[in-house]
mmCIF file of N, CA, C and O in Angstrom:
data_model
loop_
_atom_site.group_PDB
_atom_site.id
_atom_site.type_symbol
_atom_site.label_atom_id
_atom_site.label_comp_id
_atom_site.label_asym_id
_atom_site.label_seq_id
_atom_site.Cartn_x
_atom_site.Cartn_y
_atom_site.Cartn_z
ATOM 1 N N MET A 22 32.015 -4.617 17.454
ATOM 2 C CA MET A 22 31.134 -4.834 16.339
ATOM 3 C C MET A 22 29.900 -3.949 16.428
ATOM 4 O O MET A 22 29.208 -3.742 15.454
ATOM 5 N N GLY A 23 29.607 -3.387 17.551
ATOM 6 C CA GLY A 23 28.438 -2.545 17.723
ATOM 7 C C GLY A 23 28.469 -1.316 16.843
ATOM 8 O O GLY A 23 27.477 -0.955 16.232
ATOM 9 N N ALA A 24 29.619 -0.655 16.757
ATOM 10 C CA ALA A 24 29.724 0.547 15.940
ATOM 11 C C ALA A 24 29.586 0.221 14.465
ATOM 12 O O ALA A 24 28.969 0.964 13.703
ATOM 13 N N ALA A 25 30.141 -0.908 14.035
ATOM 14 C CA ALA A 25 30.053 -1.296 12.633
ATOM 15 C C ALA A 25 28.613 -1.632 12.258
ATOM 16 O O ALA A 25 28.149 -1.288 11.169
ATOM 17 N N ALA A 26 27.893 -2.295 13.154
ATOM 18 C CA ALA A 26 26.494 -2.621 12.880
ATOM 19 C C ALA A 26 25.657 -1.354 12.824
ATOM 20 O O ALA A 26 24.745 -1.242 12.007
ATOM 21 N N ASP A 27 25.953 -0.387 13.683
ATOM 22 C CA ASP A 27 25.245 0.886 13.656
ATOM 23 C C ASP A 27 25.506 1.616 12.355
ATOM 24 O O ASP A 27 24.600 2.198 11.769
ATOM 25 N N LEU A 28 26.737 1.596 11.884
ATOM 26 C CA LEU A 28 27.090 2.265 10.641
ATOM 27 C C LEU A 28 26.366 1.619 9.466
ATOM 28 O O LEU A 28 25.868 2.312 8.577
ATOM 29 N N GLY A 29 26.272 0.301 9.453
ATOM 30 C CA GLY A 29 25.562 -0.391 8.380
ATOM 31 C C GLY A 29 24.092 -0.002 8.330
ATOM 32 O O GLY A 29 23.535 0.234 7.260
ATOM 33 N N GLY A 30 23.471 0.094 9.496
ATOM 34 C CA GLY A 30 22.067 0.508 9.551
ATOM 35 C C GLY A 30 21.871 1.939 9.085
ATOM 36 O O GLY A 30 20.900 2.251 8.385
ATOM 37 N N VAL A 31 22.781 2.797 9.466
ATOM 38 C CA VAL A 31 22.714 4.198 9.031
ATOM 39 C C VAL A 31 22.874 4.288 7.519
ATOM 40 O O VAL A 31 22.132 5.011 6.842
ATOM 41 N N LEU A 32 23.822 3.546 6.972
ATOM 42 C CA LEU A 32 24.038 3.581 5.523
ATOM 43 C C LEU A 32 22.848 2.996 4.766
ATOM 44 O O LEU A 32 22.493 3.484 3.690
ATOM 45 N N MET A 33 22.216 1.982 5.323
ATOM 46 C CA MET A 33 21.023 1.429 4.688
ATOM 47 C C MET A 33 19.883 2.447 4.730
ATOM 48 O O MET A 33 19.134 2.594 3.757
ATOM 49 N N GLY A 34 19.766 3.164 5.838
ATOM 50 C CA GLY A 34 18.758 4.222 5.939
ATOM 51 C C GLY A 34 19.020 5.342 4.945
ATOM 52 O O GLY A 34 18.085 5.859 4.316
ATOM 53 N N ILE A 35 20.276 5.709 4.788
ATOM 54 C CA ILE A 35 20.642 6.726 3.797
ATOM 55 C C ILE A 35 20.303 6.219 2.398
ATOM 56 O O ILE A 35 19.821 6.975 1.551
ATOM 57 N N GLY A 36 20.531 4.925 2.147
ATOM 58 C CA GLY A 36 20.184 4.341 0.859
ATOM 59 C C GLY A 36 18.691 4.415 0.575
ATOM 60 O O GLY A 36 18.279 4.685 -0.555
ATOM 61 N N VAL A 37 17.870 4.201 1.599
ATOM 62 C CA VAL A 37 16.415 4.320 1.436
ATOM 63 C C VAL A 37 16.039 5.753 1.087
ATOM 64 O O VAL A 37 15.235 5.998 0.173
ATOM 65 N N VAL A 38 16.624 6.719 1.794
ATOM 66 C CA VAL A 38 16.336 8.137 1.517
ATOM 67 C C VAL A 38 16.774 8.502 0.100
ATOM 68 O O VAL A 38 16.049 9.208 -0.620
ATOM 69 N N VAL A 39 17.942 8.025 -0.317
ATOM 70 C CA VAL A 39 18.412 8.289 -1.685
ATOM 71 C C VAL A 39 17.455 7.654 -2.701
ATOM 72 O O VAL A 39 17.167 8.249 -3.747
ATOM 73 N N GLY A 40 16.932 6.471 -2.398
ATOM 74 C CA GLY A 40 15.962 5.832 -3.279
ATOM 75 C C GLY A 40 14.680 6.644 -3.407
ATOM 76 O O GLY A 40 14.117 6.766 -4.494
ATOM 77 N N ILE A 41 14.212 7.207 -2.304
ATOM 78 C CA ILE A 41 13.016 8.048 -2.331
ATOM 79 C C ILE A 41 13.270 9.306 -3.153
ATOM 80 O O ILE A 41 12.431 9.719 -3.970
ATOM 81 N N ILE A 42 14.438 9.911 -2.959
ATOM 82 C CA ILE A 42 14.789 11.107 -3.730
ATOM 83 C C ILE A 42 14.891 10.778 -5.214
ATOM 84 O O ILE A 42 14.425 11.534 -6.073
ATOM 85 N N ALA A 43 15.487 9.631 -5.538
ATOM 86 C CA ALA A 43 15.605 9.222 -6.943
ATOM 87 C C ALA A 43 14.224 9.013 -7.561
ATOM 88 O O ALA A 43 13.984 9.424 -8.706
ATOM 89 N N ALA A 44 13.312 8.402 -6.823
ATOM 90 C CA ALA A 44 11.954 8.196 -7.333
ATOM 91 C C ALA A 44 11.264 9.538 -7.558
ATOM 92 O O ALA A 44 10.552 9.719 -8.558
ATOM 93 N N ALA A 45 11.466 10.480 -6.645
ATOM 94 C CA ALA A 45 10.862 11.811 -6.802
ATOM 95 C C ALA A 45 11.419 12.519 -8.035
ATOM 96 O O ALA A 45 10.663 13.128 -8.804
ATOM 97 N N ILE A 46 12.721 12.433 -8.240
ATOM 98 C CA ILE A 46 13.335 13.078 -9.408
ATOM 99 C C ILE A 46 12.849 12.425 -10.698
ATOM 100 O O ILE A 46 12.513 13.127 -11.670
ATOM 101 N N LEU A 47 12.802 11.107 -10.718
ATOM 102 C CA LEU A 47 12.324 10.417 -11.916
ATOM 103 C C LEU A 47 10.859 10.729 -12.203
ATOM 104 O O LEU A 47 10.458 10.854 -13.367
ATOM 105 N N THR A 48 10.056 10.858 -11.161
ATOM 106 C CA THR A 48 8.646 11.219 -11.347
ATOM 107 C C THR A 48 8.524 12.638 -11.867
ATOM 108 O O THR A 48 7.744 12.923 -12.778
ATOM 109 N N TRP A 49 9.309 13.532 -11.308
ATOM 110 C CA TRP A 49 9.241 14.951 -11.683
ATOM 111 C C TRP A 49 9.707 15.180 -13.121
ATOM 112 O O TRP A 49 9.158 16.015 -13.830
ATOM 113 N N THR A 50 10.719 14.423 -13.570
ATOM 114 C CA THR A 50 11.258 14.612 -14.910
ATOM 115 C C THR A 50 10.530 13.784 -15.964
ATOM 116 O O THR A 50 10.758 13.984 -17.159
ATOM 117 N N GLY A 51 9.670 12.873 -15.549
ATOM 118 C CA GLY A 51 8.974 12.018 -16.501
ATOM 119 C C GLY A 51 7.844 12.741 -17.219
ATOM 120 O O GLY A 51 7.357 13.790 -16.782
ATOM 121 N N SER A 52 7.430 12.181 -18.330
ATOM 122 C CA SER A 52 6.302 12.754 -19.066
ATOM 123 C C SER A 52 5.044 11.967 -18.719
ATOM 124 O O SER A 52 5.085 10.751 -18.518
ATOM 125 N N PHE A 53 3.929 12.664 -18.678
ATOM 126 C CA PHE A 53 2.668 12.025 -18.315
ATOM 127 C C PHE A 53 1.710 12.091 -19.505
ATOM 128 O O PHE A 53 0.584 12.536 -19.402
ATOM 129 N N GLU A 54 2.220 11.610 -20.635
ATOM 130 C CA GLU A 54 1.400 11.553 -21.844
ATOM 131 C C GLU A 54 0.668 10.217 -21.878
ATOM 132 O O GLU A 54 1.040 9.263 -21.196
ATOM 133 N N GLU A 55 -0.326 10.160 -22.723
ATOM 134 C CA GLU A 55 -1.109 8.936 -22.839
ATOM 135 C C GLU A 55 -0.250 7.808 -23.413
ATOM 136 O O GLU A 55 0.490 7.992 -24.374
ATOM 137 N N SER A 56 -0.322 6.645 -22.787
ATOM 138 C CA SER A 56 0.428 5.475 -23.243
ATOM 139 C C SER A 56 -0.129 5.003 -24.578
ATOM 140 O O SER A 56 -1.342 4.854 -24.743
ATOM 141 N N GLN A 57 0.750 4.762 -25.546
ATOM 142 C CA GLN A 57 0.300 4.302 -26.858
ATOM 143 C C GLN A 57 -0.162 2.849 -26.798
ATOM 144 O O GLN A 57 -1.042 2.446 -27.551
ATOM 145 N N ALA A 58 0.407 2.087 -25.906
ATOM 146 C CA ALA A 58 0.054 0.660 -25.834
ATOM 147 C C ALA A 58 -1.278 0.441 -25.129
ATOM 148 O O ALA A 58 -2.066 -0.415 -25.521
ATOM 149 N N LEU A 59 -1.554 1.210 -24.083
ATOM 150 C CA LEU A 59 -2.740 0.950 -23.270
ATOM 151 C C LEU A 59 -3.786 2.059 -23.311
ATOM 152 O O LEU A 59 -4.859 1.914 -22.737
ATOM 153 N N ASP A 60 -3.484 3.175 -23.937
ATOM 154 C CA ASP A 60 -4.384 4.339 -23.954
ATOM 155 C C ASP A 60 -4.771 4.770 -22.541
ATOM 156 O O ASP A 60 -5.937 5.016 -22.238
ATOM 157 N N VAL A 61 -3.766 4.831 -21.667
ATOM 158 C CA VAL A 61 -3.980 5.197 -20.270
ATOM 159 C C VAL A 61 -2.987 6.291 -19.896
ATOM 160 O O VAL A 61 -1.850 6.295 -20.351
ATOM 161 N N VAL A 62 -3.433 7.227 -19.058
ATOM 162 C CA VAL A 62 -2.534 8.238 -18.507
ATOM 163 C C VAL A 62 -2.370 7.932 -17.024
ATOM 164 O O VAL A 62 -3.338 7.882 -16.273
ATOM 165 N N TYR A 63 -1.128 7.681 -16.616
ATOM 166 C CA TYR A 63 -0.863 7.378 -15.214
ATOM 167 C C TYR A 63 -0.623 8.655 -14.443
ATOM 168 O O TYR A 63 0.186 9.484 -14.844
ATOM 169 N N PRO A 64 -1.295 8.846 -13.309
ATOM 170 C CA PRO A 64 -1.089 10.062 -12.511
ATOM 171 C C PRO A 64 0.288 10.043 -11.841
ATOM 172 O O PRO A 64 0.861 8.967 -11.594
ATOM 173 N N PRO A 65 0.822 11.226 -11.527
ATOM 174 C CA PRO A 65 2.159 11.295 -10.913
ATOM 175 C C PRO A 65 2.279 10.508 -9.609
ATOM 176 O O PRO A 65 3.310 9.895 -9.346
ATOM 177 N N GLY A 66 1.256 10.479 -8.805
ATOM 178 C CA GLY A 66 1.308 9.726 -7.553
ATOM 179 C C GLY A 66 1.474 8.240 -7.776
ATOM 180 O O GLY A 66 2.207 7.555 -7.055
ATOM 181 N N GLN A 67 0.810 7.732 -8.803
ATOM 182 C CA GLN A 67 0.926 6.315 -9.113
ATOM 183 C C GLN A 67 2.308 5.992 -9.676
ATOM 184 O O GLN A 67 2.902 4.961 -9.352
ATOM 185 N N VAL A 68 2.829 6.875 -10.498
ATOM 186 C CA VAL A 68 4.177 6.686 -11.039
ATOM 187 C C VAL A 68 5.203 6.721 -9.913
ATOM 188 O O VAL A 68 6.118 5.898 -9.855
ATOM 189 N N PHE A 69 5.042 7.673 -8.992
ATOM 190 C CA PHE A 69 5.958 7.781 -7.851
ATOM 191 C C PHE A 69 5.922 6.506 -7.010
ATOM 192 O O PHE A 69 6.970 5.968 -6.627
ATOM 193 N N GLY A 70 4.738 5.993 -6.741
ATOM 194 C CA GLY A 70 4.615 4.761 -5.960
ATOM 195 C C GLY A 70 5.256 3.572 -6.653
ATOM 196 O O GLY A 70 5.927 2.756 -6.016
ATOM 197 N N PHE A 71 5.069 3.466 -7.958
ATOM 198 C CA PHE A 71 5.680 2.369 -8.698
ATOM 199 C C PHE A 71 7.201 2.488 -8.680
ATOM 200 O O PHE A 71 7.915 1.499 -8.508
ATOM 201 N N LEU A 72 7.703 3.698 -8.868
ATOM 202 C CA LEU A 72 9.154 3.896 -8.841
ATOM 203 C C LEU A 72 9.743 3.603 -7.462
ATOM 204 O O LEU A 72 10.874 3.129 -7.353
ATOM 205 N N LEU A 73 8.977 3.878 -6.409
ATOM 206 C CA LEU A 73 9.448 3.542 -5.054
ATOM 207 C C LEU A 73 9.680 2.042 -4.902
ATOM 208 O O LEU A 73 10.585 1.626 -4.175
ATOM 209 N N LEU A 74 8.856 1.243 -5.584
ATOM 210 C CA LEU A 74 9.015 -0.212 -5.510
ATOM 211 C C LEU A 74 10.360 -0.670 -6.064
ATOM 212 O O LEU A 74 10.829 -1.760 -5.737
ATOM 213 N N TRP A 75 10.978 0.140 -6.920
ATOM 214 C CA TRP A 75 12.277 -0.203 -7.505
ATOM 215 C C TRP A 75 13.425 0.529 -6.831
ATOM 216 O O TRP A 75 14.468 -0.070 -6.548
ATOM 217 N N THR A 76 13.267 1.815 -6.594
ATOM 218 C CA THR A 76 14.407 2.612 -6.131
ATOM 219 C C THR A 76 14.724 2.401 -4.651
ATOM 220 O O THR A 76 15.897 2.426 -4.274
ATOM 221 N N VAL A 77 13.723 2.182 -3.818
ATOM 222 C CA VAL A 77 13.984 1.993 -2.380
ATOM 223 C C VAL A 77 14.740 0.691 -2.112
ATOM 224 O O VAL A 77 15.759 0.704 -1.405
ATOM 225 N N PRO A 78 14.327 -0.459 -2.669
ATOM 226 C CA PRO A 78 15.119 -1.680 -2.428
ATOM 227 C C PRO A 78 16.535 -1.592 -3.006
ATOM 228 O O PRO A 78 17.477 -2.111 -2.412
ATOM 229 N N ILE A 79 16.668 -0.927 -4.155
ATOM 230 C CA ILE A 79 18.012 -0.769 -4.730
ATOM 231 C C ILE A 79 18.875 0.094 -3.823
ATOM 232 O O ILE A 79 20.037 -0.235 -3.545
ATOM 233 N N GLY A 80 18.332 1.200 -3.319
ATOM 234 C CA GLY A 80 19.074 2.057 -2.385
ATOM 235 C C GLY A 80 19.413 1.337 -1.100
ATOM 236 O O GLY A 80 20.510 1.485 -0.559
ATOM 237 N N LEU A 81 18.473 0.538 -0.593
ATOM 238 C CA LEU A 81 18.703 -0.243 0.624
ATOM 239 C C LEU A 81 19.841 -1.234 0.414
ATOM 240 O O LEU A 81 20.740 -1.359 1.260
ATOM 241 N N ALA A 82 19.817 -1.918 -0.716
ATOM 242 C CA ALA A 82 20.859 -2.905 -1.011
ATOM 243 C C ALA A 82 22.219 -2.234 -1.192
ATOM 244 O O ALA A 82 23.238 -2.723 -0.674
ATOM 245 N N LEU A 83 22.250 -1.124 -1.909
ATOM 246 C CA LEU A 83 23.526 -0.422 -2.111
ATOM 247 C C LEU A 83 24.088 0.102 -0.790
ATOM 248 O O LEU A 83 25.295 0.040 -0.549
ATOM 249 N N GLY A 84 23.217 0.617 0.077
ATOM 250 C CA GLY A 84 23.668 1.064 1.397
ATOM 251 C C GLY A 84 24.225 -0.082 2.218
ATOM 252 O O GLY A 84 25.234 0.057 2.909
ATOM 253 N N GLY A 85 23.588 -1.247 2.132
ATOM 254 C CA GLY A 85 24.091 -2.428 2.843
ATOM 255 C C GLY A 85 25.432 -2.890 2.314
ATOM 256 O O GLY A 85 26.319 -3.270 3.087
ATOM 257 N N VAL A 86 25.594 -2.863 0.991
ATOM 258 C CA VAL A 86 26.871 -3.269 0.394
ATOM 259 C C VAL A 86 27.978 -2.309 0.803
ATOM 260 O O VAL A 86 29.086 -2.741 1.158
ATOM 261 N N VAL A 87 27.693 -1.014 0.794
ATOM 262 C CA VAL A 87 28.697 -0.028 1.229
ATOM 263 C C VAL A 87 29.055 -0.265 2.691
ATOM 264 O O VAL A 87 30.228 -0.212 3.071
ATOM 265 N N GLY A 88 28.058 -0.571 3.532
ATOM 266 C CA GLY A 88 28.327 -0.869 4.935
ATOM 267 C C GLY A 88 29.208 -2.096 5.107
ATOM 268 O O GLY A 88 30.124 -2.104 5.937
ATOM 269 N N LEU A 89 28.948 -3.147 4.322
ATOM 270 C CA LEU A 89 29.778 -4.352 4.401
ATOM 271 C C LEU A 89 31.208 -4.084 3.964
ATOM 272 O O LEU A 89 32.165 -4.561 4.586
ATOM 273 N N VAL A 90 31.356 -3.329 2.882
ATOM 274 C CA VAL A 90 32.707 -3.004 2.401
ATOM 275 C C VAL A 90 33.465 -2.192 3.436
ATOM 276 O O VAL A 90 34.637 -2.475 3.735
ATOM 277 N N LEU A 91 32.811 -1.186 4.005
ATOM 278 C CA LEU A 91 33.484 -0.370 5.021
ATOM 279 C C LEU A 91 33.828 -1.187 6.263
ATOM 280 O O LEU A 91 34.872 -0.973 6.889
ATOM 281 N N GLU A 92 32.970 -2.141 6.625
ATOM 282 C CA GLU A 92 33.261 -3.003 7.770
ATOM 283 C C GLU A 92 34.479 -3.876 7.499
ATOM 284 O O GLU A 92 35.336 -4.052 8.361
ATOM 285 N N ARG A 93 34.571 -4.422 6.295
ATOM 286 C CA ARG A 93 35.740 -5.251 5.941
ATOM 287 C C ARG A 93 37.017 -4.433 5.945
ATOM 288 O O ARG A 93 38.059 -4.889 6.400
ATOM 289 N N VAL A 94 36.945 -3.213 5.418
ATOM 290 C CA VAL A 94 38.124 -2.346 5.413
ATOM 291 C C VAL A 94 38.534 -1.999 6.840
ATOM 292 O O VAL A 94 39.715 -2.031 7.183
ATOM 293 N N ALA A 95 37.559 -1.704 7.689
ATOM 294 C CA ALA A 95 37.867 -1.354 9.080
ATOM 295 C C ALA A 95 38.400 -2.558 9.844
ATOM 296 O O ALA A 95 39.264 -2.418 10.713
ATOM 297 N N ARG A 96 37.922 -3.751 9.512
ATOM 298 C CA ARG A 96 38.352 -4.952 10.210
ATOM 299 C C ARG A 96 39.821 -5.278 9.921
ATOM 300 O O ARG A 96 40.521 -5.840 10.738
ATOM 301 N N ARG A 97 40.299 -4.911 8.735
ATOM 302 C CA ARG A 97 41.707 -5.149 8.402
ATOM 303 C C ARG A 97 42.643 -4.364 9.292
ATOM 304 O O ARG A 97 43.769 -4.766 9.515
ATOM 305 N N HIS A 98 42.171 -3.224 9.767
ATOM 306 C CA HIS A 98 43.025 -2.359 10.577
ATOM 307 C C HIS A 98 42.891 -2.635 12.070
ATOM 308 O O HIS A 98 43.513 -1.951 12.875
ATOM 309 N N ASP A 99 42.092 -3.606 12.438
ATOM 310 C CA ASP A 99 41.958 -3.964 13.846
ATOM 311 C C ASP A 99 43.218 -4.671 14.328
ATOM 312 O O ASP A 99 43.861 -5.417 13.593
ATOM 313 N N ARG A 100 43.557 -4.447 15.580
ATOM 314 C CA ARG A 100 44.702 -5.120 16.199
ATOM 315 C C ARG A 100 44.272 -5.663 17.551
ATOM 316 O O ARG A 100 43.493 -5.052 18.253
ATOM 317 N N VAL A 101 44.830 -6.796 17.891
ATOM 318 C CA VAL A 101 44.596 -7.373 19.212
ATOM 319 C C VAL A 101 45.739 -6.927 20.106
ATOM 320 O O VAL A 101 46.911 -7.123 19.784
ATOM 321 N N VAL A 102 45.400 -6.323 21.223
ATOM 322 C CA VAL A 102 46.405 -5.799 22.143
ATOM 323 C C VAL A 102 46.178 -6.448 23.500
ATOM 324 O O VAL A 102 45.053 -6.547 23.975
ATOM 325 N N GLN A 103 47.270 -6.890 24.115
ATOM 326 C CA GLN A 103 47.173 -7.470 25.446
ATOM 327 C C GLN A 103 47.735 -6.454 26.433
ATOM 328 O O GLN A 103 48.814 -5.896 26.231
ATOM 329 N N VAL A 104 46.987 -6.217 27.482
ATOM 330 C CA VAL A 104 47.380 -5.234 28.489
ATOM 331 C C VAL A 104 47.530 -5.949 29.818
ATOM 332 O O VAL A 104 46.666 -6.699 30.244
ATOM 333 N N ASP A 105 48.654 -5.701 30.477
ATOM 334 C CA ASP A 105 48.876 -6.222 31.820
ATOM 335 C C ASP A 105 48.736 -5.075 32.804
ATOM 336 O O ASP A 105 49.214 -3.972 32.573
ATOM 337 N N ARG A 106 48.115 -5.368 33.937
ATOM 338 C CA ARG A 106 47.942 -4.349 34.948
ATOM 339 C C ARG A 106 48.864 -4.665 36.120
ATOM 340 O O ARG A 106 48.860 -5.779 36.637
ATOM 341 N N GLU A 107 49.606 -3.689 36.491
ATOM 342 C CA GLU A 107 50.494 -3.846 37.644
ATOM 343 C C GLU A 107 50.140 -2.794 38.684
ATOM 344 O O GLU A 107 49.826 -1.660 38.358
ATOM 345 N N THR A 108 50.207 -3.220 39.936
ATOM 346 C CA THR A 108 49.974 -2.292 41.036
ATOM 347 C C THR A 108 51.288 -2.113 41.775
ATOM 348 O O THR A 108 51.910 -3.082 42.228
ATOM 349 N N VAL A 109 51.725 -0.867 41.878
ATOM 350 C CA VAL A 109 52.974 -0.557 42.559
ATOM 351 C C VAL A 109 52.613 0.131 43.873
ATOM 352 O O VAL A 109 51.911 1.128 43.902
ATOM 353 N N ILE A 110 53.153 -0.432 44.985
ATOM 354 C CA ILE A 110 52.892 0.125 46.307
ATOM 355 C C ILE A 110 54.220 0.639 46.853
ATOM 356 O O ILE A 110 55.176 -0.122 46.982
ATOM 357 N N ASP A 111 54.284 1.941 47.140
ATOM 358 C CA ASP A 111 55.479 2.535 47.745
ATOM 359 C C ASP A 111 55.374 2.470 49.254
ATOM 360 O O ASP A 111 54.339 2.746 49.836
ATOM 361 N N ASP A 112 56.497 2.108 49.890
ATOM 362 C CA ASP A 112 56.514 2.077 51.361
ATOM 363 C C ASP A 112 57.075 3.369 51.916
ATOM 364 O O ASP A 112 57.927 4.000 51.519
#
């Protein structure tokens, strides 16, 4: 189970990185015009921080789900094997 737990953590970490990249792309492609409802212009750093609040947890969750699915698939292929040890002594 150690390798499967390591893989889940790695996939969750990859999900966090993907979430950060998604927030950066959304910030970069967004428009920074004045809001009609509030008459406020949000700076790119603030938009990026707000998007991180959404994209990082989503990426973390998706990475965890992928890790669980891969663990279940790998567990189906596990087999229990019994090994007997014999010692042969030649005279």
